[in-house]
Short mmCIF file of C-alpha atoms and ligand atoms in Angstrom, two decimals:
data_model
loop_
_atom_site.label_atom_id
_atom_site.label_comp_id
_atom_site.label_asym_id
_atom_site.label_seq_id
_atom_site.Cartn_x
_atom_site.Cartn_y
_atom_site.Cartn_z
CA UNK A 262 59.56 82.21 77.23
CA UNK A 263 57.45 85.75 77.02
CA UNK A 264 55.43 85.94 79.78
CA UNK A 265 52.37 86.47 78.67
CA UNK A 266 51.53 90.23 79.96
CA UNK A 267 54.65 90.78 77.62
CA UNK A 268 53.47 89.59 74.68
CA UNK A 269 50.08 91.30 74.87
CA UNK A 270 52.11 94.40 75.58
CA UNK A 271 54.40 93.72 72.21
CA UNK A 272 51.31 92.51 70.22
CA UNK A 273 49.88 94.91 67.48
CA UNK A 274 47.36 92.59 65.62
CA UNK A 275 44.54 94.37 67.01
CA UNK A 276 45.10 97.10 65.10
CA UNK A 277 47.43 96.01 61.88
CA UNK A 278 45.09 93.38 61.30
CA UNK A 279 43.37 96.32 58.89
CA UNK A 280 46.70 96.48 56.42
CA UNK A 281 45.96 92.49 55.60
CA UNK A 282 45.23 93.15 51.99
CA UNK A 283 48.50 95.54 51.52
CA UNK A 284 50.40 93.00 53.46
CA UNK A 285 49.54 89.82 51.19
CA UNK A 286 49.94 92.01 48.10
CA UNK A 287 53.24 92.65 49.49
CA UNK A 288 54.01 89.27 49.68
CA UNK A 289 52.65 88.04 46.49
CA UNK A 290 55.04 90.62 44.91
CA UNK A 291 57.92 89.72 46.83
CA UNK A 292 57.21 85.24 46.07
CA UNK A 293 57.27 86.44 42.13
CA UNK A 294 60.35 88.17 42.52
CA UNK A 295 61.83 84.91 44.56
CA UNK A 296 60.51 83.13 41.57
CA UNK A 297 62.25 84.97 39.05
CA UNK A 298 65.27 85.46 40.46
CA UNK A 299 65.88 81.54 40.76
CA UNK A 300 66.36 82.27 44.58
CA UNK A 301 63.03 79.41 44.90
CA UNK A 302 61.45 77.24 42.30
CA UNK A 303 59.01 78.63 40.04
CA UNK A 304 56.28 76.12 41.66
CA UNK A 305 57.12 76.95 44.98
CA UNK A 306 56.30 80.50 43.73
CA UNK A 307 53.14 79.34 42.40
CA UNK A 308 52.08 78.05 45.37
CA UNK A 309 52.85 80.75 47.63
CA UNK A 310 51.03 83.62 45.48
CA UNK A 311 48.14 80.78 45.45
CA UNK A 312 48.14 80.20 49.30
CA UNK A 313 48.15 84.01 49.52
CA UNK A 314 45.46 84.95 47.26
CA UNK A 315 42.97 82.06 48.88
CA UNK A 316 44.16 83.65 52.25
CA UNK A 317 42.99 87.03 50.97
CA UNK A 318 39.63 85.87 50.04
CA UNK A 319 39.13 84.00 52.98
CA UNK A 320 39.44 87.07 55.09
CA UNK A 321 37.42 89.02 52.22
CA UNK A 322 34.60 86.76 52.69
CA UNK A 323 34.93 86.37 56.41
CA UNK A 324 35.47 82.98 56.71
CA UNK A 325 38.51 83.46 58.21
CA UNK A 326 39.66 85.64 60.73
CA UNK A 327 42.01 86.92 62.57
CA UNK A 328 44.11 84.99 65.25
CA UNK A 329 44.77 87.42 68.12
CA UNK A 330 47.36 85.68 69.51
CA UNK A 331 49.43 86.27 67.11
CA UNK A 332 52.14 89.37 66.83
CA UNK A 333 50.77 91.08 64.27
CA UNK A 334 48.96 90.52 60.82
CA UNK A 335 52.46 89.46 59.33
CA UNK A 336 53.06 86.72 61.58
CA UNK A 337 49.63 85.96 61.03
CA UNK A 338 49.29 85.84 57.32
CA UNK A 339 52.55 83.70 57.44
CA UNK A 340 51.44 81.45 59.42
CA UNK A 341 47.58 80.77 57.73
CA UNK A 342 49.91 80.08 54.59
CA UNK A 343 51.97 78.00 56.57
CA UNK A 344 49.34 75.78 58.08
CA UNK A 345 48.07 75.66 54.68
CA UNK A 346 50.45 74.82 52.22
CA UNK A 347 52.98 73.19 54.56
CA UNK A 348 56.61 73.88 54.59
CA UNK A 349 56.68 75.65 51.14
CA UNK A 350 55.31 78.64 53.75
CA UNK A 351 58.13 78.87 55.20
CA UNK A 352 60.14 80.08 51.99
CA UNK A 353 58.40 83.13 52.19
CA UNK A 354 60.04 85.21 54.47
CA UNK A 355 63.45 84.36 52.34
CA UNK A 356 65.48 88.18 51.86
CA UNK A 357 62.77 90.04 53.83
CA UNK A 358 62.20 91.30 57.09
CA UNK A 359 59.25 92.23 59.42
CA UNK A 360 61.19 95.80 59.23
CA UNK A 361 60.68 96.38 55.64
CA UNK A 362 57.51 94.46 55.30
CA UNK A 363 55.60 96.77 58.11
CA UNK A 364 57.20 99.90 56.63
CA UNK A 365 55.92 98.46 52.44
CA UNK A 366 52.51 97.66 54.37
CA UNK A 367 52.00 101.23 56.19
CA UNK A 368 52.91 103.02 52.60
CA UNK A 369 50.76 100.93 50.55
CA UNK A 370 48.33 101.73 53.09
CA UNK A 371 48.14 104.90 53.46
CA UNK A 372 48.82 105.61 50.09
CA UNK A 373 45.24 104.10 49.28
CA UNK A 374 44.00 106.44 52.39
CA UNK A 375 45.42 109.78 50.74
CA UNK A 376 43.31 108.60 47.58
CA UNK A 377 40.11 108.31 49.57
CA UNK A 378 40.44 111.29 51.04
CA UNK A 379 41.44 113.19 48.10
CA UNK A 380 38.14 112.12 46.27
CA UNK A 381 36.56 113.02 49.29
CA UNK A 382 37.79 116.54 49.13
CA UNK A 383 37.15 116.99 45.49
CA UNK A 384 33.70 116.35 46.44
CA UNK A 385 33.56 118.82 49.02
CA UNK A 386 34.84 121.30 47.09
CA UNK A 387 32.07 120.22 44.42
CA UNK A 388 29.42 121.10 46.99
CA UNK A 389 31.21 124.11 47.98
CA UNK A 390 31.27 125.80 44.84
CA UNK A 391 27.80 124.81 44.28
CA UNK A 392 26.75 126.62 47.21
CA UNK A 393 29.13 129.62 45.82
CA UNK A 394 26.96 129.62 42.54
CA UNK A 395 23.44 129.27 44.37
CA UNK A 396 24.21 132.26 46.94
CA UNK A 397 27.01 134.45 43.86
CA UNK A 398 24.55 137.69 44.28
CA UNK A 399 23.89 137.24 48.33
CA UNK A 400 25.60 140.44 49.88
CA UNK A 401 26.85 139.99 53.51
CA UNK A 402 29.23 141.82 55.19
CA UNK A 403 32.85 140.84 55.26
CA UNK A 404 34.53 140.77 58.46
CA UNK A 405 38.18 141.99 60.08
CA UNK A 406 38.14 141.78 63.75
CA UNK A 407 34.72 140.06 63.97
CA UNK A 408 33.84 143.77 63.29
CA UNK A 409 31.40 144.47 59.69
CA UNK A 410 34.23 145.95 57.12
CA UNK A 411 33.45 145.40 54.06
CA UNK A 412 30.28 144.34 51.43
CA UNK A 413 31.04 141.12 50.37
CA UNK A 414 29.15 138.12 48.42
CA UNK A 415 28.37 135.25 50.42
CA UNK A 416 29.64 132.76 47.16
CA UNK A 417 32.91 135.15 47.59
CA UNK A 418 33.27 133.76 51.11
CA UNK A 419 32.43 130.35 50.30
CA UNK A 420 34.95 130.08 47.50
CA UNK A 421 37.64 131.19 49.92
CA UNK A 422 36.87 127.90 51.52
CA UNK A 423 37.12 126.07 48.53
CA UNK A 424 40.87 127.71 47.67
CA UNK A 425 42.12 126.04 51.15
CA UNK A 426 40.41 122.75 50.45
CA UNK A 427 42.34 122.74 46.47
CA UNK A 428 45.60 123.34 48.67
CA UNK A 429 44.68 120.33 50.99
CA UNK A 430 44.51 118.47 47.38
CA UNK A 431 47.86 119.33 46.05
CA UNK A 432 49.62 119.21 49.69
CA UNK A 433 48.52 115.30 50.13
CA UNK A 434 49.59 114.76 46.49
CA UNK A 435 52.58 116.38 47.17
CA UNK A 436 52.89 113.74 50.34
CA UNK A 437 51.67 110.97 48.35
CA UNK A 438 54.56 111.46 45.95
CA UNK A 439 57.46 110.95 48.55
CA UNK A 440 55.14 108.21 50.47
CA UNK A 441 55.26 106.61 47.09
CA UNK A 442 59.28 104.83 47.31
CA UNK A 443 59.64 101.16 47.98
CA UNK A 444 61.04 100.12 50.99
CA UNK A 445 60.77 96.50 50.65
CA UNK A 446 63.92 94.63 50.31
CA UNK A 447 66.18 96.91 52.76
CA UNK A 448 65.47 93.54 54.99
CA UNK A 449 66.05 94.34 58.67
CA UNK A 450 68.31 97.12 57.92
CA UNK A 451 71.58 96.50 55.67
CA UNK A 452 69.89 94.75 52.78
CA UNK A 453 70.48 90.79 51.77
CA UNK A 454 73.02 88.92 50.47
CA UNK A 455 71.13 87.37 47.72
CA UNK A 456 70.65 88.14 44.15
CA UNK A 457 66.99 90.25 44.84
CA UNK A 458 65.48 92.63 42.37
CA UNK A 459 63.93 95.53 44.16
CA UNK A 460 62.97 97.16 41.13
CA UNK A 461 60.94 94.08 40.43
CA UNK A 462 58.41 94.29 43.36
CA UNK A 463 58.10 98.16 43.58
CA UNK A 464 57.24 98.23 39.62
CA UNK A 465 54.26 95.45 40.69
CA UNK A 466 53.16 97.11 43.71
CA UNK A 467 52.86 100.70 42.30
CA UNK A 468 55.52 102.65 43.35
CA UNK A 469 57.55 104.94 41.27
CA UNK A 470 60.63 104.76 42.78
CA UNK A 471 62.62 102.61 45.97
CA UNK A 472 64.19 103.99 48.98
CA UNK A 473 67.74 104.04 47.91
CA UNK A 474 69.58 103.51 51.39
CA UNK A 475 68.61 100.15 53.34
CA UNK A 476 68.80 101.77 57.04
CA UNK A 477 66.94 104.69 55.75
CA UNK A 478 63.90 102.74 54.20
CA UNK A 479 63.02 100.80 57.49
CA UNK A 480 63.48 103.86 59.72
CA UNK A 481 61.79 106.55 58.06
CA UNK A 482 58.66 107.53 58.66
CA UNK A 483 58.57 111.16 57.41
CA UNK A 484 55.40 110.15 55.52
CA UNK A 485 53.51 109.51 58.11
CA UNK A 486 54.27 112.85 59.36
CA UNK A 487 53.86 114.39 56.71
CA UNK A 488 50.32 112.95 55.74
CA UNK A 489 49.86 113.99 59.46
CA UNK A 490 50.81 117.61 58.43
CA UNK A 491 48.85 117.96 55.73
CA UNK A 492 46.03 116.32 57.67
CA UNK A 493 46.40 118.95 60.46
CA UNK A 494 46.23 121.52 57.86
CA UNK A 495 42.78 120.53 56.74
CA UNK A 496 41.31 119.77 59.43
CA UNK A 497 42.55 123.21 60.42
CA UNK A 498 40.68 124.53 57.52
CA UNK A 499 37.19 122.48 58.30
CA UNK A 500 37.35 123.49 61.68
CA UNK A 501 37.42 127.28 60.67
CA UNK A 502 34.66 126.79 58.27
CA UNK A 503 33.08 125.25 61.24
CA UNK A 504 33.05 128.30 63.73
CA UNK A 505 31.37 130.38 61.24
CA UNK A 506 28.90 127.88 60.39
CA UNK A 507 28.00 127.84 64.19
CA UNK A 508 28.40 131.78 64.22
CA UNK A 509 25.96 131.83 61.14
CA UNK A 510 23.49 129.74 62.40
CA UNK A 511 23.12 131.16 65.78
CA UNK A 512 20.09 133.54 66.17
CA UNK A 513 22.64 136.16 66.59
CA UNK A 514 23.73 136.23 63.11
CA UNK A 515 20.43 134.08 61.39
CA UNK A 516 22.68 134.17 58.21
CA UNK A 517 22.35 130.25 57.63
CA UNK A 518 20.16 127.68 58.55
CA UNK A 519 21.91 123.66 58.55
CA UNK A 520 19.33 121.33 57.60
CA UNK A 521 17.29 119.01 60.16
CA UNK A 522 19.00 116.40 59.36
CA UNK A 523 22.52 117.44 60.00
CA UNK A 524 21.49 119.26 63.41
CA UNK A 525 20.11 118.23 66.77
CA UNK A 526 17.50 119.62 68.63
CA UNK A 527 17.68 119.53 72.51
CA UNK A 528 15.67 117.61 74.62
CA UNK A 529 14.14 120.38 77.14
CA UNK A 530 14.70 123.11 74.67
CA UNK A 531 12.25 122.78 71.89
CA UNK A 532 13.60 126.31 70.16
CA UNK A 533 17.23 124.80 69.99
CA UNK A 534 18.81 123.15 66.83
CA UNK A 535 22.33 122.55 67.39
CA UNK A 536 25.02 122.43 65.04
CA UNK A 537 26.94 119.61 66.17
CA UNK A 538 28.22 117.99 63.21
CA UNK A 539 30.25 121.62 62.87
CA UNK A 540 31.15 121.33 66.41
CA UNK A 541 32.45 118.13 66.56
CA UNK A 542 34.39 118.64 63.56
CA UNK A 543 36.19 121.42 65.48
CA UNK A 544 36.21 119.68 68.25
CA UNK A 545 38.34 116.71 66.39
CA UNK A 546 40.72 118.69 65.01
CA UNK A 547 42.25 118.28 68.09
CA UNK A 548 42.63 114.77 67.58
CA UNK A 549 44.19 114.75 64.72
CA UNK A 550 47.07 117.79 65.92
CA UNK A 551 47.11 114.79 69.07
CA UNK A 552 48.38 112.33 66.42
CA UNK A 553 50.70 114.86 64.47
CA UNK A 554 52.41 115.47 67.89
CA UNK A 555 52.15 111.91 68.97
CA UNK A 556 54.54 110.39 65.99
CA UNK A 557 56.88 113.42 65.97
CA UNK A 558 57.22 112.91 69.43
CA UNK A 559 58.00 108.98 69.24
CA UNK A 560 60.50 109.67 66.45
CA UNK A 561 62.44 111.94 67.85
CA UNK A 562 64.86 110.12 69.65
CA UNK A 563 65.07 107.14 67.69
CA UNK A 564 68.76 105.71 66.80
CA UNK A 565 68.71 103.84 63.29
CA UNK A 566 67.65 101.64 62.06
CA UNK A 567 63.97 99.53 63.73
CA UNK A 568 62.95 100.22 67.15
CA UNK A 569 60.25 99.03 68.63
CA UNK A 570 59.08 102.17 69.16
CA UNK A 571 57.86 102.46 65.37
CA UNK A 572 54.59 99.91 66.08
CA UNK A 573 53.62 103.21 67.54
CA UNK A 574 52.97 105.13 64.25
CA UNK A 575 50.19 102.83 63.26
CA UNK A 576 47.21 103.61 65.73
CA UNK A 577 47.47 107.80 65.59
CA UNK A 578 48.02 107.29 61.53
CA UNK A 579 45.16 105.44 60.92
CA UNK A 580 42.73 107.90 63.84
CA UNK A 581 43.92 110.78 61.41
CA UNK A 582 42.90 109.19 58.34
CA UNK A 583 39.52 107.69 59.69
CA UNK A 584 38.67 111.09 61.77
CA UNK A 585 39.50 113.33 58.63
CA UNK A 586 37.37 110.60 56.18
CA UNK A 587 34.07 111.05 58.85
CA UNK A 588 34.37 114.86 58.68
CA UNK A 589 34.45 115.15 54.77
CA UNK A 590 31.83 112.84 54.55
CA UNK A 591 29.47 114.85 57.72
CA UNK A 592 30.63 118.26 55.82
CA UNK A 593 29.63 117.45 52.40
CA UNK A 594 26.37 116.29 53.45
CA UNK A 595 25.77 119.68 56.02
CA UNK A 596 27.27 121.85 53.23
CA UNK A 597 25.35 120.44 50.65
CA UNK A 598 22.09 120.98 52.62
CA UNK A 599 22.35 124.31 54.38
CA UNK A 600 20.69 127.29 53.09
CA UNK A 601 21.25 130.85 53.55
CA UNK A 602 19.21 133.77 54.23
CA UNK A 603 20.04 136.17 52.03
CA UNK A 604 17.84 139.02 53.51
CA UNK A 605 19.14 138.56 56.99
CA UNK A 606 22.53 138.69 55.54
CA UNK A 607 21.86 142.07 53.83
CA UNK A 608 20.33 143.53 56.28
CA UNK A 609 23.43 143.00 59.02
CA UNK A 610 25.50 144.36 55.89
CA UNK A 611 23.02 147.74 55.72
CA UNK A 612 23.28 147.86 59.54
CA UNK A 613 26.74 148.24 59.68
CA UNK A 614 26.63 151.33 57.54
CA UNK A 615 29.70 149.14 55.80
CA UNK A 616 28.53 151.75 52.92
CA UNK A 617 29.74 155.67 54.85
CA UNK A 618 32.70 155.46 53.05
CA UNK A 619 30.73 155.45 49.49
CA UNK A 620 28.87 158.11 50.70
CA UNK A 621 31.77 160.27 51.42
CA UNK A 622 33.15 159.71 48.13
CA UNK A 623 29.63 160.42 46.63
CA UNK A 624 29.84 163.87 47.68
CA UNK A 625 33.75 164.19 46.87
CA UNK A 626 32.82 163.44 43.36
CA UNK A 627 30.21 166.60 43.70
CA UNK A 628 33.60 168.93 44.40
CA UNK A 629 33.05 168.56 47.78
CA UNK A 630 36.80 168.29 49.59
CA UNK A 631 37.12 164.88 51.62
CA UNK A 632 37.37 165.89 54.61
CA UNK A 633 34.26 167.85 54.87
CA UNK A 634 32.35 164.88 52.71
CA UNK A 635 33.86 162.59 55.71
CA UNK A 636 32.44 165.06 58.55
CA UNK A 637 28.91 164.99 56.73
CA UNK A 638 28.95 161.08 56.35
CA UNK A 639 29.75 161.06 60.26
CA UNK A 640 27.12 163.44 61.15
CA UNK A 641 24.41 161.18 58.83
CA UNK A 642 25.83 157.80 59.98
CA UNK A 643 24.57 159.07 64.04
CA UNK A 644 21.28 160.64 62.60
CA UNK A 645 20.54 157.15 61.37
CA UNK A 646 21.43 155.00 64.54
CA UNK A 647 19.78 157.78 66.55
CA UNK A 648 16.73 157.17 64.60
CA UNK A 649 16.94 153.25 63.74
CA UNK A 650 17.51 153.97 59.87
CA UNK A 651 20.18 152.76 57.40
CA UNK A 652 21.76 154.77 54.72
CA UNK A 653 20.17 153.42 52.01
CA UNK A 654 16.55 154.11 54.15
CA UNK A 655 17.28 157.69 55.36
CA UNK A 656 15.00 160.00 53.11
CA UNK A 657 16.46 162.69 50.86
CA UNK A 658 14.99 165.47 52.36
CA UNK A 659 17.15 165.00 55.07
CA UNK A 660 20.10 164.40 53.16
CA UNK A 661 19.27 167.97 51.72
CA UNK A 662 19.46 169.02 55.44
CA UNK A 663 23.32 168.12 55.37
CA UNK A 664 24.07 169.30 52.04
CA UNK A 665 22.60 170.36 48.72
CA UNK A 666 24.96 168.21 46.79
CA UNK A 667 22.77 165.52 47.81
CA UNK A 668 20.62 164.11 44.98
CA UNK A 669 18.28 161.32 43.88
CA UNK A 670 21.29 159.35 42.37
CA UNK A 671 23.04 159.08 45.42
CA UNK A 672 21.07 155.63 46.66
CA UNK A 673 22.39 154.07 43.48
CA UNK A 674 25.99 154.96 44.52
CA UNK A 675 25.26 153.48 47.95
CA UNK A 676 23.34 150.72 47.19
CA UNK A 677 25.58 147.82 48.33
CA UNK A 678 25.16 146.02 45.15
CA UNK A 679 27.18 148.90 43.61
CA UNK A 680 29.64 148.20 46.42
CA UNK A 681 30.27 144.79 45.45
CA UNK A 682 30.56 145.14 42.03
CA UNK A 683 32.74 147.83 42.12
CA UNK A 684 35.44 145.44 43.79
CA UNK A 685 36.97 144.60 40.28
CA UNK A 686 39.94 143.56 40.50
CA UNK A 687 40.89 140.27 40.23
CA UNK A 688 40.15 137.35 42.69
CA UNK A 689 37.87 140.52 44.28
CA UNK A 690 34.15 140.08 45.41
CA UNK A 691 32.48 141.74 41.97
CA UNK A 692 30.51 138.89 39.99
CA UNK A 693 32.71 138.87 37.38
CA UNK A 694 35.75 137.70 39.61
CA UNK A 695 33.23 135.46 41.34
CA UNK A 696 32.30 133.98 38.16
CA UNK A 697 36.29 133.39 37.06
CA UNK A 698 37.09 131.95 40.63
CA UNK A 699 34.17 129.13 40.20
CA UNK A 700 35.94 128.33 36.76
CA UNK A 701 38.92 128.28 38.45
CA UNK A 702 37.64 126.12 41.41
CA UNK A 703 35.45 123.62 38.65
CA UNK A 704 38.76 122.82 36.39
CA UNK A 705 40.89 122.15 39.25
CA UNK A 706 38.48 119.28 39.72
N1 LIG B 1963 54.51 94.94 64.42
C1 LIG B 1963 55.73 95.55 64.09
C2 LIG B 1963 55.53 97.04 63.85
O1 LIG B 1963 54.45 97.43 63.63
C3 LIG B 1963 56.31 94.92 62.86
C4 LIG B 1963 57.79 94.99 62.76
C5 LIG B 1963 58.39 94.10 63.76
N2 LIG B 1963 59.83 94.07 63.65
C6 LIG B 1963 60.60 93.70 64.66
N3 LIG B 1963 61.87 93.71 64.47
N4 LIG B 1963 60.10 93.32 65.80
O2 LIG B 1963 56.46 97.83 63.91
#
């Protein structure tokens, strides 16, 4: 007999217990195959997708629950059936196996979990591009290096965000399709010896296809990583979107402000309002590159077919999934809410004289040679930070110092919103391209 320290060790109900409705869906589909296959009696089918479905609402309605002494939910489930129908139970299990059951139940599950997060994401994108629309004329500067390079619109930058997020889309649709094969049936690893119809239960649980080698259906779990991947990958991408929202809502930059109710203030500090919901969103990306590592890790070394091992995948699987739902939800609301401050933004754009090169050119296009245009540009760039001025506030008398090329028309060629909508070509920061990318962004949705 187990000792008991062992079978708390070996027991997962505490956290399969949440795959009970993919595991009695499982099992209904696998009775009506039984069924028709003559392998048990039509009635005995009956009864079992009966016993199942009042087991189902039982736990739906909470009036049962679940027995934690038990293995794991599909001893459990089994066994509620069993205590409730009597011996007809016991047919149940007939041409299955724990093995493939677990691996139909994880699939089905997470296949529901790529869904939810998937409309999750489409909403997020939603917001995104809303944002992209309200701020499409904002001028910031653009960064390389942390350092001010280039004019850019602030709905340019947001709609960058929203490219990564459509990738995060197709990459867990891309998963979802290879998650989406039929394991059940494989048995414990070389398949049955009676007459079973695997075709049968896949078509009724939703999958497009089944795993076409036995051994290989119990012991893969390259979905799991995968979903992990892609997972990784977007949390990757929040957590970047998060370090600039802190970076933009600092007093340093002033280029955002997050709503009250998606900050925190501090409890000595009455000037602070902290952006924690982008912090901690950074902060569990970590997590989630934990669990990535965590199932590669237990695979690795795995012989075929089931090893214990595999109750592993479960816990870091369903962390990912739960850790990347909170952060879409946390984002869309923070997102949807935070405003920008245009003026600041421009400002740090003027201040970075992000424009000298414009100027040059201005007086290249008045014959001047570049080189001498470039000198002149220099010489007005450290007149202005000597004296606290931008280019576009320096007065034209003293551009007239520097050069008699140097006319009224020259603030229009510098004026930033010239900048920006010079950038024409396409997927650039002009409005135009700004204006295709959100039509872009919108029908992807
Ligand atoms: N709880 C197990 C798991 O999650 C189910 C499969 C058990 N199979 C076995 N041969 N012990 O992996």
């Amino acid at each position: 007999m187990t000792a008991q320290i062992a079978d708390d060790f070996n027991s997962s109900i505490r956290f399969d217990s949440r795959m009970y409705r993919q595991d009695i869906m499982g099992s209904m589909a696998h009775a009506a195959m039984l069924g028709a296959k003559g392998i048990i009696s039509n009635d005995e089918a009956a009864a079992l997708i009966d016993g199942l479905q009042g087991v189902l609402d039982d736990l739906e309605s909470g009036t049962l629950t679940f027995d934690m002494s038990c293995e794991d939910i599909h001893m459990f489930v089994e066994q509620v059936l069993t205590e409730r129908i009597g011996d007809v139970g016991k047919k149940l299990h007939t041409a299955r196996s724990r093995n493939d059951q677990v691996a139909l139940d994880v699939r089905m599950y997470l296949r529901s979990e790529i869904d939810e997060i998937t409309a999750l994401l489409k909403k997020l994108v939603g917001v995104v591009a809303d944002k992209a629309e309200e701020y499409k004329t904002a001028i910031m500067p653009g960064y390389t290096h942390l350092q001010r390079a280039q004019p850019i619109s602030f709905g340019h930058h947001l709609l960058a965000y929203a490219m990564m997020l459509l990738r995060d889309i197709d990459r867990l649709a891309d998963c979802r399709r290879r998650m989406n094969c039929s394991p059940i049936g494989c048995c414990a690893l070389a398949g049955t010896t009676y007459d079973t119809d695997r075709r049968f239960e896949a078509e009724r649980l939703g999958f497009d296809d089944i795993c076409r080698n036995s051994l290989d259906g119990v012991s893969d779990r390259d979905f799991g990583v995968e979903l992990l991947g892609a997972l990784s990958i977007l949390m990757m991408h929040l957590s970047r979107f998060s370090e600039e929202i802190v970076l933009w809502s600092s007093w340093e930059f002033r280029f955002v402000e997050l709503a009250d109710s998606y900050t925190t203030g501090s409890s000595i500090m009455p000037q602070k309002k902290n952006p924690d919901m982008a912090e901690l969103v950074r902060g569990k990306t970590g997590r989630v590159y934990g669990d990535l590592m965590a199932l590669l890790t237990t695979l690795k070394g795995l012989p075929l077919a089931y090893n214990k091992d595999m109750q592993e995948d479960k816990e870091g699987l369903f962390d990912a999934c739960d850790t990347v739902k909170m952060c879409l939800e946390v984002f869309v609301g923070m997102i949807a809410t935070m405003t920008a401050r245009p003026e600041v933004m421009k400002k740090a754009a003027q201040a970075g004289f992000i424009n000298a090169t414009d100027l040059a050119d201005y007086l290249v296009k008045k014959g001047l040679p570049f080189r001498s245009a470039y000198k002149i540009s220099g010489q007005i760039v450290a007149q202005c930070i000597r004296e606290n001025l931008v280019l576009e506030t320096m007065p034209l008398e003293v551009y007239k110092t520097y050069s008699p090329l140097f006319e009224e028309d020259l603030y229009q060629e510098i004026d930033l919103v010239t900048c920006v909508e010079k950038r024409i070509s396409e997927g650039g920061t002009c409005a135009a391209s700004v204006n295709a990318q959100l039509e872009y962004v919108r029908a992807q949705l």
